[in-house]
PDB file of C-alpha atoms and ligand atoms in Angstrom:
ATOM      1  CA  MET K   1     124.235  95.914 115.724  1.00  0.00           C
ATOM      2  CA  GLU K   2     127.669  96.392 114.431  1.00  0.00           C
ATOM      3  CA  ASP K   3     129.114  94.385 117.256  1.00  0.00           C
ATOM      4  CA  ILE K   4     126.873  91.243 116.016  1.00  0.00           C
ATOM      5  CA  ALA K   5     127.637  91.487 112.395  1.00  0.00           C
ATOM      6  CA  ILE K   6     130.961  91.777 112.983  1.00  0.00           C
ATOM      7  CA  ALA K   7     130.793  88.718 115.121  1.00  0.00           C
ATOM      8  CA  LEU K   8     129.623  87.236 112.186  1.00  0.00           C
ATOM      9  CA  ASP K   9     132.571  87.892 109.949  1.00  0.00           C
ATOM     10  CA  ILE K  10     131.142  91.423 108.298  1.00  0.00           C
ATOM     11  CA  SER K  11     134.717  93.268 108.226  1.00  0.00           C
ATOM     12  CA  GLU K  12     133.217  96.685 108.172  1.00  0.00           C
ATOM     13  CA  VAL K  13     130.057  98.585 109.320  1.00  0.00           C
ATOM     14  CA  ARG K  14     129.853 101.830 107.659  1.00  0.00           C
ATOM     15  CA  THR K  15     127.174 104.160 108.647  1.00  0.00           C
ATOM     16  CA  GLY K  16     126.811 107.732 106.853  1.00  0.00           C
ATOM     17  CA  SER K  17     124.068 109.513 105.009  1.00  0.00           C
ATOM     18  CA  PHE K  18     124.596 108.361 101.378  1.00  0.00           C
ATOM     19  CA  ASP K  19     121.934 108.676  97.636  1.00  0.00           C
ATOM     20  CA  GLY K  20     120.054 105.980  96.045  1.00  0.00           C
ATOM     21  CA  PHE K  21     119.768 103.292  98.706  1.00  0.00           C
ATOM     22  CA  GLU K  22     118.873 102.485 102.283  1.00  0.00           C
ATOM     23  CA  GLY K  23     121.564  99.642 102.626  1.00  0.00           C
ATOM     24  CA  MET K  24     124.274  97.726 100.700  1.00  0.00           C
ATOM     25  CA  LEU K  25     125.843  94.442 101.476  1.00  0.00           C
ATOM     26  CA  LEU K  26     129.642  94.370  99.497  1.00  0.00           C
ATOM     27  CA  THR K  27     129.869  90.421  99.160  1.00  0.00           C
ATOM     28  CA  ASP K  28     130.211  87.605  96.191  1.00  0.00           C
ATOM     29  CA  GLN K  29     127.859  84.653  95.981  1.00  0.00           C
ATOM     30  CA  ALA K  30     130.358  82.611  97.791  1.00  0.00           C
ATOM     31  CA  ARG K  31     130.284  85.144 100.995  1.00  0.00           C
ATOM     32  CA  SER K  32     134.280  85.233 101.267  1.00  0.00           C
ATOM     33  CA  VAL K  33     133.591  89.042 102.222  1.00  0.00           C
ATOM     34  CA  GLY K  34     131.274  91.115 103.598  1.00  0.00           C
ATOM     35  CA  ALA K  35     131.181  95.106 103.812  1.00  0.00           C
ATOM     36  CA  ILE K  36     127.665  96.699 104.852  1.00  0.00           C
ATOM     37  CA  LEU K  37     126.998 100.393 104.203  1.00  0.00           C
ATOM     38  CA  ALA K  38     124.025 101.777 106.189  1.00  0.00           C
ATOM     39  CA  ASN K  39     121.989 105.073 105.602  1.00  0.00           C
ATOM     40  CA  THR K  40     121.438 107.454 108.547  1.00  0.00           C
ATOM     41  CA  ARG K  41     119.409 109.791 106.626  1.00  0.00           C
ATOM     42  CA  ARG K  42     116.059 108.178 107.893  1.00  0.00           C
ATOM     43  CA  GLY K  43     117.759 108.447 111.552  1.00  0.00           C
ATOM     44  CA  LEU K  44     119.509 105.750 113.650  1.00  0.00           C
ATOM     45  CA  ARG K  45     116.775 103.743 114.567  1.00  0.00           C
ATOM     46  CA  ARG K  46     116.343 102.690 111.059  1.00  0.00           C
ATOM     47  CA  ALA K  47     119.813 102.711 109.979  1.00  0.00           C
ATOM     48  CA  ARG K  48     120.063  99.596 112.926  1.00  0.00           C
ATOM     49  CA  PHE K  49     117.214  97.837 111.153  1.00  0.00           C
ATOM     50  CA  THR K  50     119.594  98.479 107.341  1.00  0.00           C
ATOM     51  CA  ILE K  51     122.161  96.893 109.317  1.00  0.00           C
ATOM     52  CA  ALA K  52     120.127  93.651 110.342  1.00  0.00           C
ATOM     53  CA  HIS K  53     118.562  93.423 106.986  1.00  0.00           C
ATOM     54  CA  GLU K  54     122.150  93.418 105.162  1.00  0.00           C
ATOM     55  CA  LEU K  55     123.572  91.248 107.663  1.00  0.00           C
ATOM     56  CA  GLY K  56     120.368  88.647 106.589  1.00  0.00           C
ATOM     57  CA  HIS K  57     121.464  88.962 103.398  1.00  0.00           C
ATOM     58  CA  PHE K  58     124.517  87.719 104.274  1.00  0.00           C
ATOM     59  CA  LEU K  59     123.826  85.294 106.481  1.00  0.00           C
ATOM     60  CA  LEU K  60     121.005  83.674 103.940  1.00  0.00           C
ATOM     61  CA  GLU K  61     123.449  82.169 101.763  1.00  0.00           C
ATOM     62  CA  HIS K  62     121.102  81.435  98.893  1.00  0.00           C
ATOM     63  CA  HIS K  63     119.929  84.920  98.219  1.00  0.00           C
ATOM     64  CA  VAL K  64     121.422  85.836  94.914  1.00  0.00           C
ATOM     65  CA  LEU K  65     123.001  89.028  93.897  1.00  0.00           C
ATOM     66  CA  SER K  66     121.273  91.828  93.457  1.00  0.00           C
ATOM     67  CA  TYR K  67     124.048  93.136  91.390  1.00  0.00           C
ATOM     68  CA  GLU K  68     127.534  92.185  90.859  1.00  0.00           C
ATOM     69  CA  THR K  69     129.134  93.417  93.958  1.00  0.00           C
ATOM     70  CA  GLY K  70     126.475  91.945  96.361  1.00  0.00           C
ATOM     71  CA  PHE K  71     123.025  93.581  97.559  1.00  0.00           C
ATOM     72  CA  ARG K  72     121.715  97.209  96.852  1.00  0.00           C
ATOM     73  CA  CYS K  73     118.508  97.815  98.680  1.00  0.00           C
ATOM     74  CA  ARG K  74     115.776 100.140  98.734  1.00  0.00           C
ATOM     75  CA  ALA K  75     113.892 102.371 101.135  1.00  0.00           C
ATOM     76  CA  GLN K  76     110.748 100.300  99.602  1.00  0.00           C
ATOM     77  CA  ASP K  77     112.368  96.835 100.362  1.00  0.00           C
ATOM     78  CA  LEU K  78     113.065  97.615 103.987  1.00  0.00           C
ATOM     79  CA  ARG K  79     109.225  97.216 103.814  1.00  0.00           C
ATOM     80  CA  GLU K  80     108.449  94.402 101.401  1.00  0.00           C
ATOM     81  CA  THR K  81     106.419  91.843 102.984  1.00  0.00           C
ATOM     82  CA  ARG K  82     105.398  89.657  99.636  1.00  0.00           C
ATOM     83  CA  GLU K  83     106.738  86.522  98.599  1.00  0.00           C
ATOM     84  CA  SER K  84     106.038  86.321  94.648  1.00  0.00           C
ATOM     85  CA  ARG K  85     109.041  86.697  93.187  1.00  0.00           C
ATOM     86  CA  ARG K  86     112.425  86.327  93.795  1.00  0.00           C
ATOM     87  CA  HIS K  87     113.683  89.440  94.710  1.00  0.00           C
ATOM     88  CA  GLN K  88     110.731  90.289  96.697  1.00  0.00           C
ATOM     89  CA  LYS K  89     110.839  86.999  98.725  1.00  0.00           C
ATOM     90  CA  GLN K  90     115.069  87.873  99.201  1.00  0.00           C
ATOM     91  CA  GLU K  91     114.000  91.124 100.696  1.00  0.00           C
ATOM     92  CA  THR K  92     111.277  89.837 102.918  1.00  0.00           C
ATOM     93  CA  GLN K  93     113.237  86.929 104.020  1.00  0.00           C
ATOM     94  CA  ALA K  94     115.764  89.778 105.235  1.00  0.00           C
ATOM     95  CA  ASN K  95     113.008  91.819 106.907  1.00  0.00           C
ATOM     96  CA  GLN K  96     112.212  89.151 109.113  1.00  0.00           C
ATOM     97  CA  PHE K  97     115.540  88.197 109.793  1.00  0.00           C
ATOM     98  CA  ALA K  98     116.073  91.612 111.150  1.00  0.00           C
ATOM     99  CA  ILE K  99     113.277  92.169 112.821  1.00  0.00           C
ATOM    100  CA  GLY K 100     113.620  88.907 114.394  1.00  0.00           C
ATOM    101  CA  LEU K 101     117.185  89.982 115.542  1.00  0.00           C
ATOM    102  CA  LEU K 102     116.095  93.152 116.935  1.00  0.00           C
ATOM    103  CA  ALA K 103     112.375  92.435 118.182  1.00  0.00           C
ATOM    104  CA  PRO K 104     112.209  88.933 119.173  1.00  0.00           C
ATOM    105  CA  VAL K 105     108.869  88.032 119.815  1.00  0.00           C
ATOM    106  CA  LYS K 106     109.379  87.058 123.596  1.00  0.00           C
ATOM    107  CA  ALA K 107     110.320  90.867 124.224  1.00  0.00           C
ATOM    108  CA  VAL K 108     107.738  92.273 121.898  1.00  0.00           C
ATOM    109  CA  ASP K 109     104.796  90.077 123.602  1.00  0.00           C
ATOM    110  CA  LYS K 110     105.739  91.447 126.877  1.00  0.00           C
ATOM    111  CA  TYR K 111     104.416  95.084 125.639  1.00  0.00           C
ATOM    112  CA  LEU K 112     101.048  93.804 123.950  1.00  0.00           C
ATOM    113  CA  SER K 113      97.809  95.107 125.948  1.00  0.00           C
ATOM    114  CA  GLN K 114      94.776  93.399 126.409  1.00  0.00           C
ATOM    115  CA  ASP K 115      93.159  95.384 123.336  1.00  0.00           C
ATOM    116  CA  PRO K 116      95.392  96.608 120.559  1.00  0.00           C
ATOM    117  CA  ASP K 117      96.986  99.912 121.156  1.00  0.00           C
ATOM    118  CA  LEU K 118      98.926 102.406 118.705  1.00  0.00           C
ATOM    119  CA  ARG K 119     100.789 103.399 122.140  1.00  0.00           C
ATOM    120  CA  ASP K 120     102.095  99.757 122.668  1.00  0.00           C
ATOM    121  CA  ALA K 121     104.159 100.095 119.332  1.00  0.00           C
ATOM    122  CA  GLN K 122     105.421 103.200 121.132  1.00  0.00           C
ATOM    123  CA  GLN K 123     106.677 101.343 124.166  1.00  0.00           C
ATOM    124  CA  LEU K 124     108.130  98.646 122.231  1.00  0.00           C
ATOM    125  CA  ARG K 125     109.911 101.269 120.080  1.00  0.00           C
ATOM    126  CA  ASP K 126     111.849 103.458 123.076  1.00  0.00           C
ATOM    127  CA  ALA K 127     112.380  99.694 124.813  1.00  0.00           C
ATOM    128  CA  LEU K 128     114.061  98.082 121.760  1.00  0.00           C
ATOM    129  CA  ASP K 129     115.477 101.285 119.931  1.00  0.00           C
ATOM    130  CA  VAL K 130     113.535 100.087 117.193  1.00  0.00           C
ATOM    131  CA  SER K 131     111.270 102.122 114.430  1.00  0.00           C
ATOM    132  CA  LEU K 132     107.731 102.824 115.036  1.00  0.00           C
ATOM    133  CA  GLU K 133     106.887 101.198 111.782  1.00  0.00           C
ATOM    134  CA  ALA K 134     108.713  97.986 112.442  1.00  0.00           C
ATOM    135  CA  CYS K 135     107.261  98.353 115.836  1.00  0.00           C
ATOM    136  CA  LEU K 136     103.530  98.675 114.421  1.00  0.00           C
ATOM    137  CA  ARG K 137     104.478  95.801 111.521  1.00  0.00           C
ATOM    138  CA  ARG K 138     105.578  93.230 114.658  1.00  0.00           C
ATOM    139  CA  LEU K 139     102.070  94.339 116.731  1.00  0.00           C
ATOM    140  CA  VAL K 140     100.047  93.531 113.629  1.00  0.00           C
ATOM    141  CA  GLU K 141     101.805  90.306 113.271  1.00  0.00           C
ATOM    142  CA  ARG K 142     101.690  89.205 117.025  1.00  0.00           C
ATOM    143  CA  ARG K 143      98.128  90.395 117.685  1.00  0.00           C
ATOM    144  CA  PRO K 144      94.923  87.670 117.061  1.00  0.00           C
ATOM    145  CA  GLU K 145      92.882  90.306 115.914  1.00  0.00           C
ATOM    146  CA  PRO K 146      92.506  91.081 112.536  1.00  0.00           C
ATOM    147  CA  LEU K 147      94.165  94.567 111.868  1.00  0.00           C
ATOM    148  CA  ALA K 148      95.878  96.855 109.743  1.00  0.00           C
ATOM    149  CA  ALA K 149      98.006  99.968 109.839  1.00  0.00           C
ATOM    150  CA  ILE K 150      97.802 102.673 107.099  1.00  0.00           C
ATOM    151  CA  TRP K 151     100.885 105.219 107.068  1.00  0.00           C
ATOM    152  CA  SER K 152      99.468 108.362 105.684  1.00  0.00           C
ATOM    153  CA  LYS K 153     101.144 111.946 105.300  1.00  0.00           C
ATOM    154  CA  ASP K 154      99.037 115.218 105.003  1.00  0.00           C
ATOM    155  CA  ALA K 155      96.206 113.139 104.803  1.00  0.00           C
ATOM    156  CA  ARG K 156      96.989 110.913 102.129  1.00  0.00           C
ATOM    157  CA  VAL K 157      97.729 107.311 102.051  1.00  0.00           C
ATOM    158  CA  ARG K 158     101.500 106.293 101.848  1.00  0.00           C
ATOM    159  CA  TYR K 159     101.347 102.352 102.427  1.00  0.00           C
ATOM    160  CA  TRP K 160      99.542  99.903 104.151  1.00  0.00           C
ATOM    161  CA  HIS K 161     100.267  96.319 106.045  1.00  0.00           C
ATOM    162  CA  LYS K 162      97.365  94.238 107.268  1.00  0.00           C
ATOM    163  CA  SER K 163      96.995  91.074 108.990  1.00  0.00           C
ATOM    164  CA  ASN K 164      96.117  87.732 106.979  1.00  0.00           C
ATOM    165  CA  ASP K 165      92.607  87.933 108.329  1.00  0.00           C
ATOM    166  CA  PHE K 166      92.146  91.684 107.375  1.00  0.00           C
ATOM    167  CA  PRO K 167      89.832  92.574 104.396  1.00  0.00           C
ATOM    168  CA  PHE K 168      90.822  93.864 101.384  1.00  0.00           C
ATOM    169  CA  ILE K 169      92.154  97.738 101.231  1.00  0.00           C
ATOM    170  CA  GLN K 170      91.015  99.970  98.561  1.00  0.00           C
ATOM    171  CA  LEU K 171      93.398 102.623  99.414  1.00  0.00           C
ATOM    172  CA  LYS K 172      96.404 102.886  97.065  1.00  0.00           C
ATOM    173  CA  GLN K 173      99.449 105.266  97.984  1.00  0.00           C
ATOM    174  CA  GLY K 174      98.438 108.512  97.242  1.00  0.00           C
ATOM    175  CA  ASP K 175      94.729 108.447  97.654  1.00  0.00           C
ATOM    176  CA  ARG K 176      93.242 110.716 100.024  1.00  0.00           C
ATOM    177  CA  LEU K 177      92.172 109.534 103.190  1.00  0.00           C
ATOM    178  CA  PRO K 178      88.077 108.951 103.043  1.00  0.00           C
ATOM    179  CA  GLN K 179      86.631 112.443 104.790  1.00  0.00           C
ATOM    180  CA  THR K 180      84.177 110.202 106.726  1.00  0.00           C
ATOM    181  CA  THR K 181      86.833 108.780 108.746  1.00  0.00           C
ATOM    182  CA  GLN K 182      88.528 109.893 112.061  1.00  0.00           C
ATOM    183  CA  ALA K 183      91.806 109.852 110.831  1.00  0.00           C
ATOM    184  CA  PHE K 184      91.187 112.172 107.947  1.00  0.00           C
ATOM    185  CA  ARG K 185      89.490 114.770 110.356  1.00  0.00           C
ATOM    186  CA  VAL K 186      93.064 114.184 112.720  1.00  0.00           C
ATOM    187  CA  HIS K 187      94.890 115.016 109.455  1.00  0.00           C
ATOM    188  CA  ALA K 188      92.474 118.660 109.181  1.00  0.00           C
ATOM    189  CA  ASP K 189      92.951 119.264 112.579  1.00  0.00           C
ATOM    190  CA  SER K 190      96.747 118.777 113.166  1.00  0.00           C
ATOM    191  CA  LYS K 191      96.111 117.765 116.578  1.00  0.00           C
ATOM    192  CA  SER K 192      99.421 115.790 117.166  1.00  0.00           C
ATOM    193  CA  GLY K 193      98.954 112.694 119.574  1.00  0.00           C
ATOM    194  CA  PHE K 194      97.006 109.823 119.791  1.00  0.00           C
ATOM    195  CA  THR K 195      93.176 109.282 119.363  1.00  0.00           C
ATOM    196  CA  ALA K 196      91.027 106.642 120.971  1.00  0.00           C
ATOM    197  CA  PHE K 197      89.527 104.019 118.856  1.00  0.00           C
ATOM    198  CA  LEU K 198      86.743 104.907 117.631  1.00  0.00           C
ATOM    199  CA  GLU K 199      83.908 103.120 115.325  1.00  0.00           C
ATOM    200  CA  SER K 200      84.732 103.693 111.533  1.00  0.00           C
ATOM    201  CA  PRO K 201      82.570 103.546 108.103  1.00  0.00           C
ATOM    202  CA  PRO K 202      83.876  99.936 106.961  1.00  0.00           C
ATOM    203  CA  MET K 203      83.296 101.539 103.231  1.00  0.00           C
ATOM    204  CA  ALA K 204      85.989 104.034 103.753  1.00  0.00           C
ATOM    205  CA  TRP K 205      88.559 101.212 103.882  1.00  0.00           C
ATOM    206  CA  THR K 206      87.189  98.050 102.520  1.00  0.00           C
ATOM    207  CA  SER K 207      85.096  96.624 100.228  1.00  0.00           C
ATOM    208  CA  ARG K 208      82.813  95.226 103.138  1.00  0.00           C
ATOM    209  CA  ASP K 209      79.805  96.564 104.600  1.00  0.00           C
ATOM    210  CA  ASP K 210      79.041  94.003 106.718  1.00  0.00           C
ATOM    211  CA  ILE K 211      81.531  94.236 109.278  1.00  0.00           C
ATOM    212  CA  GLU K 212      82.661  96.475 112.015  1.00  0.00           C
ATOM    213  CA  ILE K 213      85.882  98.361 111.787  1.00  0.00           C
ATOM    214  CA  PHE K 214      87.783 100.611 114.634  1.00  0.00           C
ATOM    215  CA  GLU K 215      90.521 103.309 114.375  1.00  0.00           C
ATOM    216  CA  GLN K 216      93.104 105.050 116.013  1.00  0.00           C
ATOM    217  CA  THR K 217      95.351 107.578 114.821  1.00  0.00           C
ATOM    218  CA  ARG K 218      98.717 108.551 115.957  1.00  0.00           C
ATOM    219  CA  LEU K 219      99.757 112.314 114.436  1.00  0.00           C
ATOM    220  CA  SER K 220     103.116 113.670 114.723  1.00  0.00           C
ATOM    221  CA  PRO K 221     103.873 117.324 114.445  1.00  0.00           C
ATOM    222  CA  SER K 222     105.874 116.407 111.145  1.00  0.00           C
ATOM    223  CA  GLY K 223     102.319 115.502 109.451  1.00  0.00           C
ATOM    224  CA  HIS K 224     103.199 111.653 109.740  1.00  0.00           C
ATOM    225  CA  ALA K 225     100.216 110.003 110.889  1.00  0.00           C
ATOM    226  CA  VAL K 226      99.616 106.026 111.514  1.00  0.00           C
ATOM    227  CA  THR K 227      96.317 104.497 111.665  1.00  0.00           C
ATOM    228  CA  LEU K 228      95.583 101.707 113.070  1.00  0.00           C
ATOM    229  CA  LEU K 229      92.209  99.560 111.986  1.00  0.00           C
ATOM    230  CA  TRP K 230      90.349  96.712 113.820  1.00  0.00           C
ATOM    231  CA  ALA K 231      87.909  95.060 112.088  1.00  0.00           C
ATOM    232  CA  ASP K 232      85.335  92.477 113.880  1.00  0.00           C
ATOM    233  CA  ASN K 233      84.376  90.128 110.891  1.00  0.00           C
ATOM    234  CA  GLU K 234      81.837  88.452 112.934  1.00  0.00           C
ATOM    235  CA  ALA K 235      79.972  91.580 114.030  1.00  0.00           C
ATOM    236  CA  ARG K 236      77.033  91.374 111.876  1.00  0.00           C
ATOM    237  CA  ASP K 237      76.899  87.666 111.360  1.00  0.00           C
ATOM    238  CA  ASP K 238      76.539  86.835 114.843  1.00  0.00           C
ATOM    239  CA  VAL K 239      72.936  88.643 114.737  1.00  0.00           C
ATOM    240  CA  ASP K 240      72.112  86.276 112.232  1.00  0.00           C
ATOM    241  CA  GLU K 241      72.859  83.437 114.724  1.00  0.00           C
ATOM    242  CA  GLU K 242      71.846  84.277 117.664  1.00  0.00           C
ATOM    243  CA  ALA K 243      68.306  84.741 115.802  1.00  0.00           C
ATOM    244  CA  ASP K 244      68.434  81.327 114.749  1.00  0.00           C
ATOM    245  CA  PRO K 245      71.396  79.581 116.260  1.00  0.00           C
ATOM    246  CA  TYR K 246      70.512  75.825 114.945  1.00  0.00           C
ATOM    247  CA  HIS K 247      68.533  76.296 111.642  1.00  0.00           C
ATOM    248  CA  HIS K 248      71.324  76.758 109.384  1.00  0.00           C
ATOM    249  CA  GLU K 249      73.111  73.370 109.764  1.00  0.00           C
ATOM    250  CA  LEU K 250      70.104  71.898 108.596  1.00  0.00           C
ATOM    251  CA  SER K 251      69.160  74.268 105.369  1.00  0.00           C
ATOM    252  CA  GLU K 252      70.633  74.951 102.323  1.00  0.00           C
ATOM    253  CA  PRO K 253      74.304  75.956 102.221  1.00  0.00           C
ATOM    254  CA  ARG K 254      74.689  79.564 102.835  1.00  0.00           C
ATOM    255  CA  PHE K 255      76.178  81.862 100.359  1.00  0.00           C
ATOM    256  CA  ARG K 256      77.904  85.336 101.193  1.00  0.00           C
TER     257      ARG K 256
HETATM  258 ZN1  LIG T 301     117.681  94.078 100.842  1.00  0.00          ZN
END
């Protein structure tokens, strides 16, 4: 990653343990100079992603500097996927650039199994040397099923990422995982490793009771866990339609 950055006119990449930011790009609006700092406190895989993210700010020349001498990016910026405000949009674009460089679609798709599985993200991590979190975000984006990934520590939600067709998730940062879920029991039992996919009460995660949700969790010995949710949005509707396959086209519009 450093070699790529240098080849693209970055003068210096410095890694180390820094306070208050994950990555920094020292530059000016015209990009006449560019130097990257990347924090290694969260590991070398994370630092590689950070370098790629800062390189994104450098190459995306329309990005407006976030402070007078360049870009200073925090941990939450490196997770940004929203596009509503300029700052968020720039961070989202830098993240898309970074993940495209580190985990190209062609390489990712080779590791996807028939059905969603957290193990695929772990294999991807080992093959591409990108963090498990970034690999899992990639998996959620690339797979056709409605999926969500929920990161938790000590049975409390840290953050989540979902595909557009996954229903709205009710849980906020700091909320306790619902006790009716397998994810909660995994934390309670502190047994590290992967679980199987189990059916989960949909109302524990969403406001919908008319769908089916399946959950799989991976717990690490440090108490960090990630849960993959797989929604079957059609589950209950199919039953209705099978009972009366032709009728609804002729009847009143159906409201849900
Ligand atoms: Zn940034």
